[in-house]
Coordinates of C-alpha atoms and ligand atoms in Angstrom, one line a residue:
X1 CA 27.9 -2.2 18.2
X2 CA 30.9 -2.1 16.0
X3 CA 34.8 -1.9 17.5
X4 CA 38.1 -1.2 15.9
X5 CA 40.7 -3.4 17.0
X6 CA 44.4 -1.5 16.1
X7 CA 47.5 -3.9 16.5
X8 CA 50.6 -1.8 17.6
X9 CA 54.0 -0.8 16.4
X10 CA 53.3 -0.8 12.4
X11 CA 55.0 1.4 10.2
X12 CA 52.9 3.5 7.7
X13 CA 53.9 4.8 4.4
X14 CA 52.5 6.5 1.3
X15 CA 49.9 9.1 0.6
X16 CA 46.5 9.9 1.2
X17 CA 44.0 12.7 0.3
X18 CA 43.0 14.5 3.5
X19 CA 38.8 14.7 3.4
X20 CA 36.5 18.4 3.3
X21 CA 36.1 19.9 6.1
X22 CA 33.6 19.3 8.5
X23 CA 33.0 22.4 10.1
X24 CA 32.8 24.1 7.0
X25 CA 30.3 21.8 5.1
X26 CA 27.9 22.3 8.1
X27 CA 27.4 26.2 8.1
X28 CA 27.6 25.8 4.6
X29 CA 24.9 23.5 4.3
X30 CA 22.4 25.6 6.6
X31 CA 23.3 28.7 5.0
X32 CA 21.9 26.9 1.6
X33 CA 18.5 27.7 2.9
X34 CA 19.3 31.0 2.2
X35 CA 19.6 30.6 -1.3
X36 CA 16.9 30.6 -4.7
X37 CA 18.7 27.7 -7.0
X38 CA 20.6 24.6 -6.9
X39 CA 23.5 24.7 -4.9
X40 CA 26.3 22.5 -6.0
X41 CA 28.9 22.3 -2.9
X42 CA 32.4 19.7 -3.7
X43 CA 34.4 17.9 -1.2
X44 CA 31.8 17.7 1.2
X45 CA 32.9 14.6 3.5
X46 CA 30.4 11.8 4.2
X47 CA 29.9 12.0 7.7
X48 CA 27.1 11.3 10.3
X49 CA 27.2 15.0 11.4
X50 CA 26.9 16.1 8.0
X51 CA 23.9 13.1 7.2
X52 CA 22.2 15.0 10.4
X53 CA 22.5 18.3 8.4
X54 CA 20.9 16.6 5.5
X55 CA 18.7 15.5 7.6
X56 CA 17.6 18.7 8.9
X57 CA 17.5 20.4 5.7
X58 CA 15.0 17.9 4.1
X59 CA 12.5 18.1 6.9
X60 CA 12.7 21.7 6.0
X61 CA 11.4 20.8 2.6
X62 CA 15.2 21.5 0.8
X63 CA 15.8 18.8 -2.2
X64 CA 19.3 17.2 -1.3
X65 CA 21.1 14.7 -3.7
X66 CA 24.2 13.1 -3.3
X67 CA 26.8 12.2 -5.6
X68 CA 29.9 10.7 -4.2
X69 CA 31.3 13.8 -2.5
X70 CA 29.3 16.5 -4.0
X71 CA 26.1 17.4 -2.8
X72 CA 23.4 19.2 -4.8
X73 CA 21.2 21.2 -2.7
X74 CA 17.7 23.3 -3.8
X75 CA 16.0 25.2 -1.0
X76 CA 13.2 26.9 -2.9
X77 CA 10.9 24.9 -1.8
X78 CA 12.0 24.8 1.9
X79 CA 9.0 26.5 3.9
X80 CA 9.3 25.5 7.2
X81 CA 10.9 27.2 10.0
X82 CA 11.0 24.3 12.9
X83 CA 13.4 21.6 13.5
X84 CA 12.5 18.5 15.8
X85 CA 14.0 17.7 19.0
X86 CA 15.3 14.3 17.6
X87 CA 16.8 15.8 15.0
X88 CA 18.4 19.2 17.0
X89 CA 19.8 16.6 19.6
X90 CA 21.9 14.6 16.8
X91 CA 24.6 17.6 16.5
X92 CA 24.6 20.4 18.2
X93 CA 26.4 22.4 15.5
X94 CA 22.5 22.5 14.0
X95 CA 22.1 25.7 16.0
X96 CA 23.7 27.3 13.0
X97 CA 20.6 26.8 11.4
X98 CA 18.7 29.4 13.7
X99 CA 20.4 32.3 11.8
X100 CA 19.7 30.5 8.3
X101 CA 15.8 29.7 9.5
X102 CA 15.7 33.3 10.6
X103 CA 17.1 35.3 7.7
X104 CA 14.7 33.0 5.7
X105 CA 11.4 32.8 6.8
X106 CA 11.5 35.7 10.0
X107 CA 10.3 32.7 12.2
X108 CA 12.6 29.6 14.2
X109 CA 11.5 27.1 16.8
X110 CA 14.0 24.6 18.0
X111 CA 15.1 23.0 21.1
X112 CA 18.2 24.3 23.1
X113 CA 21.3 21.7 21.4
X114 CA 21.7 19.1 23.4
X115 CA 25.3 19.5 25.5
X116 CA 27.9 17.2 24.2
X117 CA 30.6 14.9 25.1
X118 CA 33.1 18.3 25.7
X119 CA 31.0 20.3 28.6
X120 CA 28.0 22.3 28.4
X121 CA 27.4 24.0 24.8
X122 CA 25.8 27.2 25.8
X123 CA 24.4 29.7 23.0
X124 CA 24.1 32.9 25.0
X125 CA 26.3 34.8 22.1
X126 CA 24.3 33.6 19.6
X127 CA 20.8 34.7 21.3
X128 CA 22.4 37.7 22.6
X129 CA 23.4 38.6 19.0
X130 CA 19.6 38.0 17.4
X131 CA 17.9 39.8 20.1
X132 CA 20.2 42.8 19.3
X133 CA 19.0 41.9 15.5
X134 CA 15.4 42.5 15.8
X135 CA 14.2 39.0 16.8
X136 CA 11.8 38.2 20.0
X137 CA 13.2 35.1 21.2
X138 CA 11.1 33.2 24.4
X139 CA 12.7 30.5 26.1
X140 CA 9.7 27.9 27.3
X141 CA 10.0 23.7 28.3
X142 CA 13.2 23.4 26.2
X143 CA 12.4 25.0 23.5
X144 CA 13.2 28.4 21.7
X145 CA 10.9 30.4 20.1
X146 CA 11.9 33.2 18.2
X147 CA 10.0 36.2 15.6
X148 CA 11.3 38.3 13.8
X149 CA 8.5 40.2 12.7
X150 CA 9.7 43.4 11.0
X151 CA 12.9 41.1 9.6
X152 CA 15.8 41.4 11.0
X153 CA 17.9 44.9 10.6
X154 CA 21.8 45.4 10.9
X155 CA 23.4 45.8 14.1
X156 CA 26.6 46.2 15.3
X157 CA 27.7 42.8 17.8
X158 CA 30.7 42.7 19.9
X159 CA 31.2 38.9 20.7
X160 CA 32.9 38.3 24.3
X161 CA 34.4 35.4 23.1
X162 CA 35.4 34.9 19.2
X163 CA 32.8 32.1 19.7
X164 CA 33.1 29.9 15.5
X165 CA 29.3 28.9 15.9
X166 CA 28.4 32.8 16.8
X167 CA 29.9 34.0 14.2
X168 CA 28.8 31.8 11.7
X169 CA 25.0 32.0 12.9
X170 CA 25.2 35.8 12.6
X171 CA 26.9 35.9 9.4
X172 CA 24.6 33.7 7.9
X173 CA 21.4 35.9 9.4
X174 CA 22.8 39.2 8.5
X175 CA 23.4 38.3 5.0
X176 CA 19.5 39.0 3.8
X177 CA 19.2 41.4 6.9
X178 CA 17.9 45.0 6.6
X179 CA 21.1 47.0 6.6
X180 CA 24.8 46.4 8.0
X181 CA 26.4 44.0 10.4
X182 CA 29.2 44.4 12.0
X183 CA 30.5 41.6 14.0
X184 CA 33.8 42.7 16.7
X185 CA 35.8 40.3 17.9
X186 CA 34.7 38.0 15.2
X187 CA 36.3 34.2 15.3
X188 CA 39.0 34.1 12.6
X189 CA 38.3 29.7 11.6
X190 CA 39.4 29.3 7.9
X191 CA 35.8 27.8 8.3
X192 CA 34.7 31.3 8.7
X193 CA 36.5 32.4 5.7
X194 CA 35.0 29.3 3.7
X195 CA 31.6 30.4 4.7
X196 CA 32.1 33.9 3.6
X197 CA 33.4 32.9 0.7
X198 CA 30.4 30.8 -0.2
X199 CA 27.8 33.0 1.3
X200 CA 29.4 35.7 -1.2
X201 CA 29.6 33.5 -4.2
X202 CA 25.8 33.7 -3.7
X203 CA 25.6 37.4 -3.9
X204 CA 26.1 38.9 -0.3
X205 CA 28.2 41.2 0.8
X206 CA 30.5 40.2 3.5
X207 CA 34.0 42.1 4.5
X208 CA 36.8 41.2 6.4
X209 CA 36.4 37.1 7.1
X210 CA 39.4 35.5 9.0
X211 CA 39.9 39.0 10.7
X212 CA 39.0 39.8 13.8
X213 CA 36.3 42.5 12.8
X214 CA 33.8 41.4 10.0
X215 CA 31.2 43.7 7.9
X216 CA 28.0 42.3 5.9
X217 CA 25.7 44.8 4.0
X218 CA 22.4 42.8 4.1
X219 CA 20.9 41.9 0.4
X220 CA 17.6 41.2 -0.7
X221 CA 18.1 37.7 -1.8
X222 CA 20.6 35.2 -2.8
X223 CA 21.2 32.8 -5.8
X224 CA 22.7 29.2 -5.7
X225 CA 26.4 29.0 -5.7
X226 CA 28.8 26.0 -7.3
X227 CA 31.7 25.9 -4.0
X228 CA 34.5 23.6 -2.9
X229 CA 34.9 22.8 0.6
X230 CA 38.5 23.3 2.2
X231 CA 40.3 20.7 3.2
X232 CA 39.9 19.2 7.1
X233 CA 43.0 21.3 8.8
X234 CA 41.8 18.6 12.4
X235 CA 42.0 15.4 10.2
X236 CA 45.4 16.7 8.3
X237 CA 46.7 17.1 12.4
X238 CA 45.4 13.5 13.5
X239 CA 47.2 11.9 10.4
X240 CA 50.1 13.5 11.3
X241 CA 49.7 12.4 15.0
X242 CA 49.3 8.9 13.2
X243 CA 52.9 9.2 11.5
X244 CA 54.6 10.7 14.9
X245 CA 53.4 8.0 17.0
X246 CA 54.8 5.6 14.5
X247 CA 57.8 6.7 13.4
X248 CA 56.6 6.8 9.5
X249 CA 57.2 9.1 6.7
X250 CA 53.6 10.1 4.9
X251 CA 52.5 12.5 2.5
X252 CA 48.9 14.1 2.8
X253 CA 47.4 15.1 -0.4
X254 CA 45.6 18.2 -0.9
X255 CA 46.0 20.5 2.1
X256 CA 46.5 24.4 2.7
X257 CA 49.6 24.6 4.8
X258 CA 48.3 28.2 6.2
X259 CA 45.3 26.4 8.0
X260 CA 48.3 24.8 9.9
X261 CA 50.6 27.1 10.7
X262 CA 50.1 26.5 14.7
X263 CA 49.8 22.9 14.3
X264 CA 53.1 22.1 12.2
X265 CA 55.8 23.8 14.7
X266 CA 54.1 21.4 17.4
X267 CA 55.3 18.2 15.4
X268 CA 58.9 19.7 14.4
X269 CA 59.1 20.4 18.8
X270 CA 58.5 16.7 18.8
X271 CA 61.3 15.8 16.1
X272 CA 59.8 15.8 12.8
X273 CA 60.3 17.3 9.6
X274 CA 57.5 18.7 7.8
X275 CA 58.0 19.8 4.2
X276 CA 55.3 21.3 2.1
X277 CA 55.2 21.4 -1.5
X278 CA 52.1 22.6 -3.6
X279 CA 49.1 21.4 -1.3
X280 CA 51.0 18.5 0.0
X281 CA 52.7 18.0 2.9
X282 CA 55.1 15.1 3.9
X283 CA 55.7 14.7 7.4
X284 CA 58.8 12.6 8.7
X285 CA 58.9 11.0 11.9
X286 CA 61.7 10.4 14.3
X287 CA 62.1 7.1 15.9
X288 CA 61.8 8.8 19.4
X289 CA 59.7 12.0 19.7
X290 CA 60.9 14.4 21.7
X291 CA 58.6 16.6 24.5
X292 CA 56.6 18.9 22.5
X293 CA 57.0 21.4 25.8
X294 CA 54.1 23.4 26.2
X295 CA 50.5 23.4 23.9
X296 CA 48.1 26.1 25.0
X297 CA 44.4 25.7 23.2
X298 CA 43.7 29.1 21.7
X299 CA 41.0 30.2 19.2
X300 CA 42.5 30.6 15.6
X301 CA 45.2 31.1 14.7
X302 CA 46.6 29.8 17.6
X303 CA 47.0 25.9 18.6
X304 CA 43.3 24.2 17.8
X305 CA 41.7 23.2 20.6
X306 CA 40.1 20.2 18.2
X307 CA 43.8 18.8 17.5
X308 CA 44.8 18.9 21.7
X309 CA 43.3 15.2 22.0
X310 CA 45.3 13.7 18.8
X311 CA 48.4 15.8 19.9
X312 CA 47.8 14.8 23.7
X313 CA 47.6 11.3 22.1
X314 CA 51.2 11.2 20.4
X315 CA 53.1 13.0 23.7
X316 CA 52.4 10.0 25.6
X317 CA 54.9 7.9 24.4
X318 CA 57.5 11.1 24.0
X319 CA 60.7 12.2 25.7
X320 CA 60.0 14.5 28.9
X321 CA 57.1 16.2 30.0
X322 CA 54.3 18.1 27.7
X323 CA 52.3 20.1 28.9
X324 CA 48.7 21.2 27.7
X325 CA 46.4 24.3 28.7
X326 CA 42.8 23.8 27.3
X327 CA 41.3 27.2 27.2
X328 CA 38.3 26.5 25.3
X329 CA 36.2 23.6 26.2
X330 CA 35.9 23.1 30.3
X331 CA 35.3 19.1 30.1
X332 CA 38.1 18.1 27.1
X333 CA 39.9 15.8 29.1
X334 CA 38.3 12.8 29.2
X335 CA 40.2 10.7 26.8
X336 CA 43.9 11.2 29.2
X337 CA 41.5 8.3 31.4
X338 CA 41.6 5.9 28.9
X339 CA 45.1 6.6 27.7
X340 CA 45.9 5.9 31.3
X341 CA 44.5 2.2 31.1
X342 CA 46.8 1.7 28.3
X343 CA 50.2 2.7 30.4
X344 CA 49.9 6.5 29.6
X345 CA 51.3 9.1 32.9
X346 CA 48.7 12.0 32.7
X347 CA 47.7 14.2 35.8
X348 CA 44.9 16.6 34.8
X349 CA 44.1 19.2 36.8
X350 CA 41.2 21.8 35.5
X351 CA 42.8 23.5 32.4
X352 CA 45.3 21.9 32.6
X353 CA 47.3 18.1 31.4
X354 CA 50.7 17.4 32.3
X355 CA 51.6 14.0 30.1
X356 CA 55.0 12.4 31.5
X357 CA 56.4 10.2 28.5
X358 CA 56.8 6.9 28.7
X359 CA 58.8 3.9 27.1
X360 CA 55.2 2.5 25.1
X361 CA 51.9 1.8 26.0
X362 CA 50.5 -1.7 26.0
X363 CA 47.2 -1.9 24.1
X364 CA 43.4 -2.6 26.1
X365 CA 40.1 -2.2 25.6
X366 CA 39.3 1.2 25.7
X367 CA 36.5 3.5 24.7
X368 CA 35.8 6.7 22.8
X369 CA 34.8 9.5 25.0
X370 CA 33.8 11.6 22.1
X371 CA 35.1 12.8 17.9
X372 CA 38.3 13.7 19.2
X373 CA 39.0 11.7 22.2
X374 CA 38.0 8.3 19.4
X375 CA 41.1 9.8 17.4
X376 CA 43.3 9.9 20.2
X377 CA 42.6 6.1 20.8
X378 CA 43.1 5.2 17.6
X379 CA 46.5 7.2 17.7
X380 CA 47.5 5.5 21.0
X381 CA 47.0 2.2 19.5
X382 CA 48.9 2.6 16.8
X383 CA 52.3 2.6 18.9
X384 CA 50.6 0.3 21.9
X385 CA 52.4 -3.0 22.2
X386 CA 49.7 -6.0 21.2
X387 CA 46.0 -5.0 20.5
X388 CA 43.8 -2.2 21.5
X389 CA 39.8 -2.5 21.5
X390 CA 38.1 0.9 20.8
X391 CA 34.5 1.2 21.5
X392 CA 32.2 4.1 21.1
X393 CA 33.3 5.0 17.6
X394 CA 30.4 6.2 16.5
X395 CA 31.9 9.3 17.7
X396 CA 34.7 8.8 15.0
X397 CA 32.1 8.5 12.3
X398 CA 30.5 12.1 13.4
X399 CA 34.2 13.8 12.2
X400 CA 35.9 11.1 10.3
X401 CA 35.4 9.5 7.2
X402 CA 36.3 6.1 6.8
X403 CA 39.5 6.5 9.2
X404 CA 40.2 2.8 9.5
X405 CA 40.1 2.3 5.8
X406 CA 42.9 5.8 5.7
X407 CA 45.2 4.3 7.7
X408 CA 44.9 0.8 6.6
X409 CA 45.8 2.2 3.2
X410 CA 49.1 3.5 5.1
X411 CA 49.8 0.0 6.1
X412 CA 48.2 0.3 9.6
X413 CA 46.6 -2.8 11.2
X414 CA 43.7 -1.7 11.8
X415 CA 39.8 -3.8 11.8
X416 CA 36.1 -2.2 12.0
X417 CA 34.1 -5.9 14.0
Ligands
LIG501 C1 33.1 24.9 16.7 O1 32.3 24.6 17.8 C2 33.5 23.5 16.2 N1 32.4 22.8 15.7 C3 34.2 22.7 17.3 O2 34.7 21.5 16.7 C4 35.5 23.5 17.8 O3 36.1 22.8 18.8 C5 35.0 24.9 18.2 O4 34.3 25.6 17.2 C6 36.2 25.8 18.6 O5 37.1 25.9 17.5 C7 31.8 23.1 14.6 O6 32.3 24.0 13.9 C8 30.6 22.4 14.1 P1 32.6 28.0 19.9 P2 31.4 25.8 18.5 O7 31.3 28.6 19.8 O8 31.0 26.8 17.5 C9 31.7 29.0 24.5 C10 34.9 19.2 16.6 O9 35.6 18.4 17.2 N2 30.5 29.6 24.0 O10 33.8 28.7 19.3 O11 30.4 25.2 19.4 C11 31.7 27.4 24.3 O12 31.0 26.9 25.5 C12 34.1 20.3 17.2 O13 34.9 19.2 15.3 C13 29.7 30.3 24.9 O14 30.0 30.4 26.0 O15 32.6 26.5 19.4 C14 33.1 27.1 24.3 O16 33.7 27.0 25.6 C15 34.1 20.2 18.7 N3 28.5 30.8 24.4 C16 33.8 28.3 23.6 O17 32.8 29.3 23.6 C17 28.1 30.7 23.1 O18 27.0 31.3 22.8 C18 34.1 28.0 22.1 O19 32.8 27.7 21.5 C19 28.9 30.0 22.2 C20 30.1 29.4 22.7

C-alpha cells in the first residue's frame, strides 16, 4: 500500500494549473447517457472517482475513450438499465446515475450507495423527488428497484435541503421528461451550473441554474455536446491552504475567482493577500497566520463544507483560536484526531471544532480518514517539523490528481513509497 512521506517547513514557489472539477465531471458523465452522439467533455481530471464513472458507464454498454484529459463518450449503444453492487459501492456519487438510467431507459436497479468516510449518505430527496416524477421505486435486500412505466412527467419538487446530488439527479431526469420541472430550493454548486450548461448544450431546456429555484421543460431527446469542465474551486482552496501553512507566494493557473468568493476572505482573515488577475490567482502568505475567527460550513455560496478539512488543516499552526461549525456532513471530523498526534489543540464537540494555534506541529505517522481529511494531512505536514507518514491515500487519489507530483513542482518535499 503506497504512503506519502512530506518533510516539513519548505517553502513553495511558482505556478500550477488547478485540475477539472470533480464533482462536475461526474454528473456530467452520467448525464452522457442521456445523449444520441459522441460526447467530447475537456478538462476532465483523471481520478479514481471519475475511472469508477467510466466504469459504470461501460457496463452500461457506453463507448468511452480517453485522451489525456478529454474524454470521448458515445452512449447510443448503452441498453442496460442496472449497475452492480461492486461497482455502486466504489463512489457513492454513482446515484446520479438513477436519474440518467431513468430518463433513458424508464427502468433502474441499483444498490442503496454505500455510506462513506463522512457519515451516513442517505438519498431520501432523491427517491422522494422520482416518486413524485412518475416512478414506482421498491426497496428489497439492498437493492432499489424502480419503473417508470408511463415515463416520467414534470413535477414541481421542493427540496428540504438544497441537497447538490438531488438536484443534479433530478435535473438530469427531467431533462427527457414529459412536461416541466421545477426544482425549489434547488442547490446553487457552480457544479450545478456546469451541469446545466452541458445538459443544455445538448438541447434541453433548463432555467435558472445557480439560483435557488430551477425550471426544465422536458425534450424528446438529446444530441452529443463538445463541453469544458470548470475548474476544481476544492483543490484551488487546498493549494492555497498549502501556501498559508508555508509561508509561500503561489500562483494558480486557470481558476474562476466567483467559485471562491467564500473561500478567499477566509485566507485574507488569516493574513494573506490574494490577488486575482484574468483566471489566475496569486496568493501570498504571511510568515505567521493569524486566527481565521469563525468558519461556518454552509451550502453554496457560503463557506464549502469540502474545503473545512484543508482550512481546519492550516489554523492549526495559527495565532488564536478558530472556530469551525460543520453544518452539512454529521461525521466530518475525523481528520482533527490525527492532526492531534501531530501536536495539533482541537476539541470537537458535535458541529462543532474549536482549533487552539500552536507554535508547529512535529511530523508522525498518520493516516487519511477520507478525500478531504488525506488533504489536510498532507497540508499539516507541510509546516510539521521532521517527517510525516500518510497512509490511506487512496482517498487522495478519489479527488486529487497527482497531488504529490503538484506540490513537488512548488518545491515541496514530498514522496509517493
Ligand atoms: C456533493 O455530495 C459532493 N459530492 C460532496 O463532495 C460535497 O461535500 C456535497 O455535495 C456538499 O457540497 C459530489 O458532488 C460527487 P448533498 P452530495 O446531497 O451530493 C444530506 C467531496 O469531498 N442528504 O448536498 O452527497 C446529506 O446526508 C465530496 O468531493 C439527505 O439527507 O451532498 C448531507 O448531510 C464529499 N438526503 C447533506 O444533505 C438526500 O437525499 C448534503 O448532501 C441527500 C442528501
Amino acid at each position: 500500500m503506497s504512503k506519502l512521506f512530506v518533510t516539513g517547513r519548505r517553502k513553495l514557489s511558482g505556478e500550477v494549473c488547478v485540475q477539472g472539477a470533480k464533482n462536475s465531471a461526474l454528473p456530467i458523465l452520467a448525464a452522457t447517457l442521456l445523449t444520441r452522439g459522441e460526447n467530447t467533455i475537456h478538462n476532465c481530471p483523471e481520478l479514481s472517482d471519475i475511472e469508477a464513472s467510466i466504469r459504470i458507464l461501460r457496463y452500461l454498454g457506453c463507448d468511452v475513450k480517453r485522451y489525456n484529459k478529454t474524454l470521448l463518450v458515445k452512449g447510443d449503444s448503452a441498453d442496460r438499465y442496472d449497475i452492480p453492487d461492486e461497482l455502486m459501492r466504489k463512489t457513492r456519487s454513482s446515484i446520479v446515475f438513477l436519474g440518467a438510467m431513468l430518463a433513458r431507459t424508464g427502468k433502474a436497479r441499483l444498490t442503496f450507495p454505500g455510506g462513506c468516510e463522512i457519515g451516513p449518505r442517505p438519498i431520501d430527496l432523491h427517491l422522494k423527488a422520482f416518486r413524485k416524477m412518475g416512478v414506482s421505486i421498491r426497496e428489497k435486500h439492498g437493492f432499489l428497484e424502480c419503473e417508470a412505466p408511463k415515463g416520467l412527467y414534470g413535477t414541481k419538487i421542493t427540496l428540504s435541503f438544497p441537497s447538490v446530488g438531488a438536484t443534479e439527479d433530478i435535473m438530469i431526469a427531467a431533462s427527457l421528461a414529459n412536461g416541466t420541472t421545477t426544482i425549489i430550493n434547488a442547490a446553487r454548486e457552480p457544479e450545478i451550473c456546469d451541469l446545466a450548461d452541458y445538459l443544455n448544450e445538448c438541447g434541453a431546456k433548463i432555467y435558472g441554474a445557480g439560483e435557488g429555484v430551477i425550471v426544465i421543460d422536458g425534450v424528446n431527446s438529446l444530441g452529443a455536446a463538445q463541453h469544458t469542465i470548470i475548474p476544481d474551486r476544492i483543490v484551488a482552496a487546498t493549494l492555497m491552504s498549502c501556501a498559508a501553512v508555508t509561508g509561500s507566494s503561489i500562483t494558480l493557473k486557470g481558476i474562476i475567482s466567483s467559485h471562491l468568493a467564500s473561500i478567499i476572505p477566509a485566507f485574507e482573515d488569516a493574513g494573506c493577500t490574494v490577488k486575482i488577475s484574468g483566471g489566475n490567482l496569486k496568493i501570498n502568505a504571511p510568515q505567521k497566520l493569524e486566527s481565521m475567527r469563525t468558519i461556518r460550513t454552509m451550502p453554496y455560496p457560503g463557506f464549502p463544507t469540502d474545503a473545512q478539512a484543508p482550512m481546519l488543516a492550516a489554523s492549526c499552526i495559527a495565532e488564536g483560536t478558530t472556530v469551525f461549525v460543520e453544518n452539512i456532513f454529521e461525521n466530518r471530523y475525523r481528520h482533527t484526531s490525527e492532526l492531534v498526534r501531530m501536536g495539533a489543540n482541537i476539541k470537537t464537540e458535535g458541529k462543532v471544532a474549536v482549533v487552539q494555534g500552536v507554535n508547529s506541529l512535529y511530523g508522525a505517522s498518520v493516516e487519511a480518514t477520507d478525500l478531504r481529511g488525506g488533504a489536510a494531512m498532507v497540508i499539516a505536514g507541510l509546516c510539521a517539523d521532521g517527517i510525516t507518514e500518510i497512509g490511506g491515500i487512496k482517498y487522495l487519489e478519489r479527488g486529487y490528481e497527482g497531488l504529490e507530483l503538484t506540490l513537488s513542482s512548488l518545491g515541496a518535499n514530498i514522496k509517493k513509497i
